[in-house]
Short mmCIF file of the N, C-alpha and C atoms (twelve columns), coordinates in Angstrom:
data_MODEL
# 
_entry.id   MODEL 
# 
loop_
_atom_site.group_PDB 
_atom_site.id 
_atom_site.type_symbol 
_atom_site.label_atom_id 
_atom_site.label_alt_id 
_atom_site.label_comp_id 
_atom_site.label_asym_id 
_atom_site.label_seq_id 
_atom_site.Cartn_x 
_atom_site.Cartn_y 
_atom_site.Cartn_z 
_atom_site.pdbx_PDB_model_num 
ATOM 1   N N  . UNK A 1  116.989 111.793 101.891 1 
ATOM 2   C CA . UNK A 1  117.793 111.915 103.093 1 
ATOM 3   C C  . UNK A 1  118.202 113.364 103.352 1 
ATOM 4   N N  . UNK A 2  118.215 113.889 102.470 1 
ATOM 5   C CA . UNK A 2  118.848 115.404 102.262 1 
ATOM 6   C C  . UNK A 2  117.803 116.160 102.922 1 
ATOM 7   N N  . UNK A 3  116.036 116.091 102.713 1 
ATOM 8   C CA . UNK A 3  115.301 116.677 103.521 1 
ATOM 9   C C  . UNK A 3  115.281 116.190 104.904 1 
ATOM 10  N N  . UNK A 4  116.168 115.133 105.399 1 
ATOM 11  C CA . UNK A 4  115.883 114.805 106.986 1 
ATOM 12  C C  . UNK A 4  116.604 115.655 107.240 1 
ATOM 13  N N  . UNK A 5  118.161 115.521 106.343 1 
ATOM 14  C CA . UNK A 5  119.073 116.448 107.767 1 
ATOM 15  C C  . UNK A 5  118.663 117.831 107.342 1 
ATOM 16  N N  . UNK A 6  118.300 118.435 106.654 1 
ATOM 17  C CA . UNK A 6  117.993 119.722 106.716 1 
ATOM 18  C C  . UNK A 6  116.587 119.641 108.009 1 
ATOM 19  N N  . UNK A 7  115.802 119.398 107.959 1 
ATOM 20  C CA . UNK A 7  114.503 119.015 109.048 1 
ATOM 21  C C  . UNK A 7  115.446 119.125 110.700 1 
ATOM 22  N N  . UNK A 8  115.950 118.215 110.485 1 
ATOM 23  C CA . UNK A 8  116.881 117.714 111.708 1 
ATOM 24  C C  . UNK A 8  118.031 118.590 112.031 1 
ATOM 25  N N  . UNK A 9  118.120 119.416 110.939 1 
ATOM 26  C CA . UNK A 9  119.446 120.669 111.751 1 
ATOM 27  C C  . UNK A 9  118.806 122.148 112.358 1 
ATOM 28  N N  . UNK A 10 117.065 122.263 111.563 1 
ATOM 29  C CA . UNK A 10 116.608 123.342 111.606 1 
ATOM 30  C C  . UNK A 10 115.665 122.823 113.160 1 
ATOM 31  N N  . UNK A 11 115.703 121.703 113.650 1 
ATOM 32  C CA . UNK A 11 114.921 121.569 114.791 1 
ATOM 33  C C  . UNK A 11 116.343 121.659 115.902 1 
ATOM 34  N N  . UNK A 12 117.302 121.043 116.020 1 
ATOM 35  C CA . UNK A 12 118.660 120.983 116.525 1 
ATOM 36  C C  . UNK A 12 118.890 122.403 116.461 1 
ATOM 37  N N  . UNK A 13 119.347 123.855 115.855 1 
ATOM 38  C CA . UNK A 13 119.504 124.695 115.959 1 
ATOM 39  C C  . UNK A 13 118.326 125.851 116.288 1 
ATOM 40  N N  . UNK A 14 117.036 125.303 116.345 1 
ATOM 41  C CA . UNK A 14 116.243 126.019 116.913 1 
ATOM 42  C C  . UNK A 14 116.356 125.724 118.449 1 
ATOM 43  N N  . UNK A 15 116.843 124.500 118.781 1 
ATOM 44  C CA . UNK A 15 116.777 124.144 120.425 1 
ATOM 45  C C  . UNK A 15 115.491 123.524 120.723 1 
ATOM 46  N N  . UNK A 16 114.656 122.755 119.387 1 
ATOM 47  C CA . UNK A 16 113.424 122.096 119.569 1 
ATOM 48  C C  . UNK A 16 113.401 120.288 120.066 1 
ATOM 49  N N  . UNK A 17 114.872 119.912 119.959 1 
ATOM 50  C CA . UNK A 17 115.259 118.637 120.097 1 
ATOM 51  C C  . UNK A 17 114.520 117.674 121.421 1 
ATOM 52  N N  . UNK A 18 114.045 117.967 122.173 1 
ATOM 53  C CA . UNK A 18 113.366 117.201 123.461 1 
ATOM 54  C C  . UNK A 18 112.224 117.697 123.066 1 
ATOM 55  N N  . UNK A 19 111.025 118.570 122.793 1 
ATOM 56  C CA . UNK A 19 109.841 119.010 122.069 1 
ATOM 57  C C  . UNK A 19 109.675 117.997 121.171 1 
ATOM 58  N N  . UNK A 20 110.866 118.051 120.112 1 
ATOM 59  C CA . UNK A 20 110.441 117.537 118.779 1 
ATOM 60  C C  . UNK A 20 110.808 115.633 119.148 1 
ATOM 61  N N  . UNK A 21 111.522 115.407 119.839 1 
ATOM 62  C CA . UNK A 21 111.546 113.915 120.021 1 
ATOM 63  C C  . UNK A 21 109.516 113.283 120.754 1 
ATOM 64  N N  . UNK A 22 110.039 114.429 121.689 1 
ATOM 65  C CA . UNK A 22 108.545 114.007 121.946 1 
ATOM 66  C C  . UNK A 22 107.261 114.041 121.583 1 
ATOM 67  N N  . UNK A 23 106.994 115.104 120.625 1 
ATOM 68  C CA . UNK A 23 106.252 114.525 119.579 1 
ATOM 69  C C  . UNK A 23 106.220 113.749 118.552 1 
ATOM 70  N N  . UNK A 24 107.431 113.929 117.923 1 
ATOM 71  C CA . UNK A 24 107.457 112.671 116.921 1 
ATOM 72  C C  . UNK A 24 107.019 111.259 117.421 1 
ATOM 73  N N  . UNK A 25 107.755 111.157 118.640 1 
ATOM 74  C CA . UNK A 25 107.164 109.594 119.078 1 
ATOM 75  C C  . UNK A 25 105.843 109.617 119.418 1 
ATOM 76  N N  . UNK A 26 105.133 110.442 119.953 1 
ATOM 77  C CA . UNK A 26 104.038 110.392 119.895 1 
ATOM 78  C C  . UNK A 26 102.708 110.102 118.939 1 
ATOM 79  N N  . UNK A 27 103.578 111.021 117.808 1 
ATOM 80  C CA . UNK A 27 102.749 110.782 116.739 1 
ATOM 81  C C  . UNK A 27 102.656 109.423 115.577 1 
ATOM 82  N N  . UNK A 28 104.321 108.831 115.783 1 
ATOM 83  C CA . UNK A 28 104.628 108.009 115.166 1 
ATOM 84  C C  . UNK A 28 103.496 106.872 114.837 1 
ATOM 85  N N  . UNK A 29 102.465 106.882 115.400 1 
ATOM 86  C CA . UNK A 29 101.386 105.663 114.669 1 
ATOM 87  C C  . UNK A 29 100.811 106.230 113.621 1 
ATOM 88  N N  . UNK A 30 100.580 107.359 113.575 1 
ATOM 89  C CA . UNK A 30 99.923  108.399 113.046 1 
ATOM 90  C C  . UNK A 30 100.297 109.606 112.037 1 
ATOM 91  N N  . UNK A 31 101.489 108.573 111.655 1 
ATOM 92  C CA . UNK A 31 102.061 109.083 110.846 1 
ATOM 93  C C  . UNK A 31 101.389 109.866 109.391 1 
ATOM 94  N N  . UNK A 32 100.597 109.235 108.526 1 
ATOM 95  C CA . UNK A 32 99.987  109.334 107.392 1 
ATOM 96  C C  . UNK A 32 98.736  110.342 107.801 1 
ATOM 97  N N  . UNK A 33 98.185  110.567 108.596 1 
ATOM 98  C CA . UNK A 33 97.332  111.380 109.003 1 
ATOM 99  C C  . UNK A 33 98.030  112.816 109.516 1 
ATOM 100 N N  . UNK A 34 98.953  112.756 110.224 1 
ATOM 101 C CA . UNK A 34 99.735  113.788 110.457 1 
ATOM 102 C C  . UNK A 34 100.248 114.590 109.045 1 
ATOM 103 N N  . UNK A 35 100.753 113.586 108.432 1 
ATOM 104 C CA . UNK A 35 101.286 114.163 106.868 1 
ATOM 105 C C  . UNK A 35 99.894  115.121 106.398 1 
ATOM 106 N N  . UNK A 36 98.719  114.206 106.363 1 
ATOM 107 C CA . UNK A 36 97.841  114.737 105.985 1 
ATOM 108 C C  . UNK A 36 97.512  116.281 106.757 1 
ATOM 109 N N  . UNK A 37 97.388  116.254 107.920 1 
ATOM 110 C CA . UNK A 37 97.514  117.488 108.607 1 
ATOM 111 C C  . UNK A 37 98.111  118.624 108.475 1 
ATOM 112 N N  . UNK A 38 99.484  118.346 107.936 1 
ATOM 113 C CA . UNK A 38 100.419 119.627 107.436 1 
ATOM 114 C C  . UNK A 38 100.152 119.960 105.866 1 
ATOM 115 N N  . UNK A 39 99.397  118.915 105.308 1 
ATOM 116 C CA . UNK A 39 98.574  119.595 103.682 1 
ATOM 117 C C  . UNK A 39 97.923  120.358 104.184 1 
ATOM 118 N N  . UNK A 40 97.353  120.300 104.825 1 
ATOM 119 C CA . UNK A 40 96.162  121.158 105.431 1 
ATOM 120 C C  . UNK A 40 96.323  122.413 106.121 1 
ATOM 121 N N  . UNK A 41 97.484  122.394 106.505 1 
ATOM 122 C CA . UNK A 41 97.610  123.555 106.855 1 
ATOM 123 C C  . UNK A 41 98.617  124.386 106.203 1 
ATOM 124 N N  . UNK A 42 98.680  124.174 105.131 1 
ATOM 125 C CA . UNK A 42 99.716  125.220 104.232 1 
ATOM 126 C C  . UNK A 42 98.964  126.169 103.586 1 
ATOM 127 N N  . UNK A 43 97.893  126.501 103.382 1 
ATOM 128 C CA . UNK A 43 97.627  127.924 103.196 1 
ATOM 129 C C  . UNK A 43 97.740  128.528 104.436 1 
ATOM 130 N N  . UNK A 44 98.045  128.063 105.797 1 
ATOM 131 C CA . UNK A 44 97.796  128.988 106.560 1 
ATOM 132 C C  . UNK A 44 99.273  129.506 107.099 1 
ATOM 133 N N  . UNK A 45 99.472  128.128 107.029 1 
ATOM 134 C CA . UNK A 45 101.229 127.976 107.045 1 
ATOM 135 C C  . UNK A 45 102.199 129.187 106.090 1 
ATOM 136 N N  . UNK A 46 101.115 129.160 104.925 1 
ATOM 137 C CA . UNK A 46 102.028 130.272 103.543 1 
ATOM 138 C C  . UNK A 46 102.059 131.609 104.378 1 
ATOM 139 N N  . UNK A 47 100.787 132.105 105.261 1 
ATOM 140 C CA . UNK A 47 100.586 133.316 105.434 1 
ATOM 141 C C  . UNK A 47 101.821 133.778 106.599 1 
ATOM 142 N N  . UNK A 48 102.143 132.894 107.455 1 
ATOM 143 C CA . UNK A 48 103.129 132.828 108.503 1 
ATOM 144 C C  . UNK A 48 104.543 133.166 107.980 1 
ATOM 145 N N  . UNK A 49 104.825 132.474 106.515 1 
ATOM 146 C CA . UNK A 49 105.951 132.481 106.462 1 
ATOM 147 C C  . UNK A 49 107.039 130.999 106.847 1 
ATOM 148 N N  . UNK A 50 105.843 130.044 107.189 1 
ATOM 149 C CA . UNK A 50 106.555 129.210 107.714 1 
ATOM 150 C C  . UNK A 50 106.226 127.810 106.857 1 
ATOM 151 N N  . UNK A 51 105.807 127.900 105.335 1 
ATOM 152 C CA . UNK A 51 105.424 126.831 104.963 1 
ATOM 153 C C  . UNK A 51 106.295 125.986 104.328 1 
ATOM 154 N N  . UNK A 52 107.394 126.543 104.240 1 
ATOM 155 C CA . UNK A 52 108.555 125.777 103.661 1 
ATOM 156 C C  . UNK A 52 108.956 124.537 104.246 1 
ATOM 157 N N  . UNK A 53 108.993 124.916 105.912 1 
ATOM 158 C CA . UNK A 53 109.120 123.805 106.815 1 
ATOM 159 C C  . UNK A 53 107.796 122.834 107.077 1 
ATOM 160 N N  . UNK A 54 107.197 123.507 106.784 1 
ATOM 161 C CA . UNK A 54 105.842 122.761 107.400 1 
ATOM 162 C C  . UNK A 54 105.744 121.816 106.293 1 
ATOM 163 N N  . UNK A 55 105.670 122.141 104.957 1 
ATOM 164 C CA . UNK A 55 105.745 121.062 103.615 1 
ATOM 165 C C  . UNK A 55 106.909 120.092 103.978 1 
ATOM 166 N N  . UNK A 56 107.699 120.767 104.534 1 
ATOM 167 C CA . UNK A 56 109.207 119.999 104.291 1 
ATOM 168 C C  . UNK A 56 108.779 118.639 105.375 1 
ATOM 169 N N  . UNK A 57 108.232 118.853 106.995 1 
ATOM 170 C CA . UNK A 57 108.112 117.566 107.724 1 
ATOM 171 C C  . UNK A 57 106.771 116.925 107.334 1 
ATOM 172 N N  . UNK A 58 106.022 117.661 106.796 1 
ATOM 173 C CA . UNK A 58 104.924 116.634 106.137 1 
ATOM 174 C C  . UNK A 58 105.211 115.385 104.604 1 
ATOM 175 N N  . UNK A 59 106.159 116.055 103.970 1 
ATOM 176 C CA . UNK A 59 106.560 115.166 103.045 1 
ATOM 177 C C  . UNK A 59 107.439 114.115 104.352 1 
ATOM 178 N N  . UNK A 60 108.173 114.345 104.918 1 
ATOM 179 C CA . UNK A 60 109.019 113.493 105.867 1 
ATOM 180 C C  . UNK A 60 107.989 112.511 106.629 1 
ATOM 181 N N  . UNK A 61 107.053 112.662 107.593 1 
ATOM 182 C CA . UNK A 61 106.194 112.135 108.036 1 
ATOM 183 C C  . UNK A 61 105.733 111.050 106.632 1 
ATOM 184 N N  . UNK A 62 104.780 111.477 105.686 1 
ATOM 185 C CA . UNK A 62 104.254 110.312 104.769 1 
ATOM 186 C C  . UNK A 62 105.785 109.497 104.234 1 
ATOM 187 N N  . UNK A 63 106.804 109.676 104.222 1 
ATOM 188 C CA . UNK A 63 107.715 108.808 103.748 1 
ATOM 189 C C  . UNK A 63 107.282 107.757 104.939 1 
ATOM 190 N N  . UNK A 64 107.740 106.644 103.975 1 
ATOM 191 C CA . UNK A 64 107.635 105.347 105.119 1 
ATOM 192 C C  . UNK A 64 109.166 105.344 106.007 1 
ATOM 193 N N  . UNK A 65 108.708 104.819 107.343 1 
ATOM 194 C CA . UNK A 65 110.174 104.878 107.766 1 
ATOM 195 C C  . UNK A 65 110.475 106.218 108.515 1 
ATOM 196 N N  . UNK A 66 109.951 107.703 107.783 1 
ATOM 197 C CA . UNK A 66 110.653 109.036 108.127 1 
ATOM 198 C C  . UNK A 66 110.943 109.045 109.248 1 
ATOM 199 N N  . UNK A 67 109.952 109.296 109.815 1 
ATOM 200 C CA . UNK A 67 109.801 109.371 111.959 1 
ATOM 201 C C  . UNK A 67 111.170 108.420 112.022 1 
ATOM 202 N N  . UNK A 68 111.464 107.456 111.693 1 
ATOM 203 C CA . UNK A 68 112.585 106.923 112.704 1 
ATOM 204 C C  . UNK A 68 113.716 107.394 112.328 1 
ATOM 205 N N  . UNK A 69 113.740 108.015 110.766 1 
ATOM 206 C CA . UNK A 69 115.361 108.709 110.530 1 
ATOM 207 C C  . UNK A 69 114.838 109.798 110.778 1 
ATOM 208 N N  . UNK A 70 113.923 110.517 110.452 1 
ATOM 209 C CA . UNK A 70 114.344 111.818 111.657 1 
ATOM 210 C C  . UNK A 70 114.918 112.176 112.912 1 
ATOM 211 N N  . UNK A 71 114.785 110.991 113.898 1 
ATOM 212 C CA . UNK A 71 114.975 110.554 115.297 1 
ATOM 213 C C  . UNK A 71 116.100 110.881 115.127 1 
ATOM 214 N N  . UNK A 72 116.263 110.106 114.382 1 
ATOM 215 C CA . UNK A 72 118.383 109.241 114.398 1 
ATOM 216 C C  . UNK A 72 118.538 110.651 113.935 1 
ATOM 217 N N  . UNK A 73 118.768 111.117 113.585 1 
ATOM 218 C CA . UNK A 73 119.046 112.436 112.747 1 
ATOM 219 C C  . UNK A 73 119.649 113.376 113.765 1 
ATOM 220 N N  . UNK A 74 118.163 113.430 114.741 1 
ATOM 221 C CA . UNK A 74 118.028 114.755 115.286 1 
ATOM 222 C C  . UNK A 74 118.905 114.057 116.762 1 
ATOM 223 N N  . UNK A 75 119.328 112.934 117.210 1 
ATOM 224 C CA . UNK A 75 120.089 112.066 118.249 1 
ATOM 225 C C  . UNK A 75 121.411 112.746 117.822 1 
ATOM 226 N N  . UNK A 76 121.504 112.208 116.188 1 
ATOM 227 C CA . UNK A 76 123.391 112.383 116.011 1 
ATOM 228 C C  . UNK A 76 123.371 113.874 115.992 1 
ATOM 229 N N  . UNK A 77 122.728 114.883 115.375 1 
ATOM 230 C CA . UNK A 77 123.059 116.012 115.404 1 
ATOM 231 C C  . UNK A 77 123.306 116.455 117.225 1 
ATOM 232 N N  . UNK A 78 122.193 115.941 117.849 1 
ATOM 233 C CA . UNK A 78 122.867 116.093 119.131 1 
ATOM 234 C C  . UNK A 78 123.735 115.377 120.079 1 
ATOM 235 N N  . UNK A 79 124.260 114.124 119.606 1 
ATOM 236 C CA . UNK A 79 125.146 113.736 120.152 1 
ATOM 237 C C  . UNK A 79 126.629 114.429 119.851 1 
ATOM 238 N N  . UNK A 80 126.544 114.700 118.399 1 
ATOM 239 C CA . UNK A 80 127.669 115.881 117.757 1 
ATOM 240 C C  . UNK A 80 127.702 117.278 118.620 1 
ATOM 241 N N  . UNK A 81 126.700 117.174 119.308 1 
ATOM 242 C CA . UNK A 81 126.961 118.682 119.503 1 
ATOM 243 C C  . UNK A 81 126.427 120.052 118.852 1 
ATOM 244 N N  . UNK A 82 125.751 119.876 117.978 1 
ATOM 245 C CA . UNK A 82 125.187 121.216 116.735 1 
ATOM 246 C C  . UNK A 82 124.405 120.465 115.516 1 
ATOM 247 N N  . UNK A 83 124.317 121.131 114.632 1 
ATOM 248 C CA . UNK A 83 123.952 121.012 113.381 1 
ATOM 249 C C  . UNK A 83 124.632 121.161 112.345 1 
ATOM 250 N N  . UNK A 84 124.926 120.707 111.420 1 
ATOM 251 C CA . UNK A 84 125.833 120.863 110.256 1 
ATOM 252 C C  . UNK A 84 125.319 121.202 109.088 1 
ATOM 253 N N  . UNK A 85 124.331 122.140 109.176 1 
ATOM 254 C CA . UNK A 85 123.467 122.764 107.651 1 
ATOM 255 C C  . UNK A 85 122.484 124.138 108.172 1 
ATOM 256 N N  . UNK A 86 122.120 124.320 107.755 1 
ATOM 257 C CA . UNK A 86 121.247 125.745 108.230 1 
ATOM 258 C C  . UNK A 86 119.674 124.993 108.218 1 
# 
């Protein structure tokens, strides 16, 4: 749970929250293949600087379930108003 809300405060404080709803639902059938997708791209991901996150929603995606507590996540952080973690 601890990697959703971190996932879910770093999309909420980037201002990715309508982006990221709408892909997630999109992808949501496709979940396990998507996971698979962000293995795949972490060497390229390392070179960016950005693979921390990219590991971080690909482990989230293959959890069963993730996509829908991410949702909820990234709803309450914005129904709150902000994010409550970095």
């Amino acid at each position: 749970m601890e990697e959703i809300r971190r996932l879910a405060g770093e999309i909420v404080r980037r201002g990715w929250s309508v982006p990221a709803v709408f892909v997630l639902e999109s992808i949501r059938p496709l979940g396990g293949i998507a996971a698979a997708g962000c293995d795949a791209l972490g060497p390229v991901t390392a070179l960016a600087g950005t693979d921390g996150l990219v590991n971080l929603f690909g482990r989230v995606l293959a959890e069963r379930g993730g996509i829908s507590r991410l949702l909820d996540e990234i709803e309450r952080l914005e129904r709150e108003g902000g994010c409550d973690g970095p």
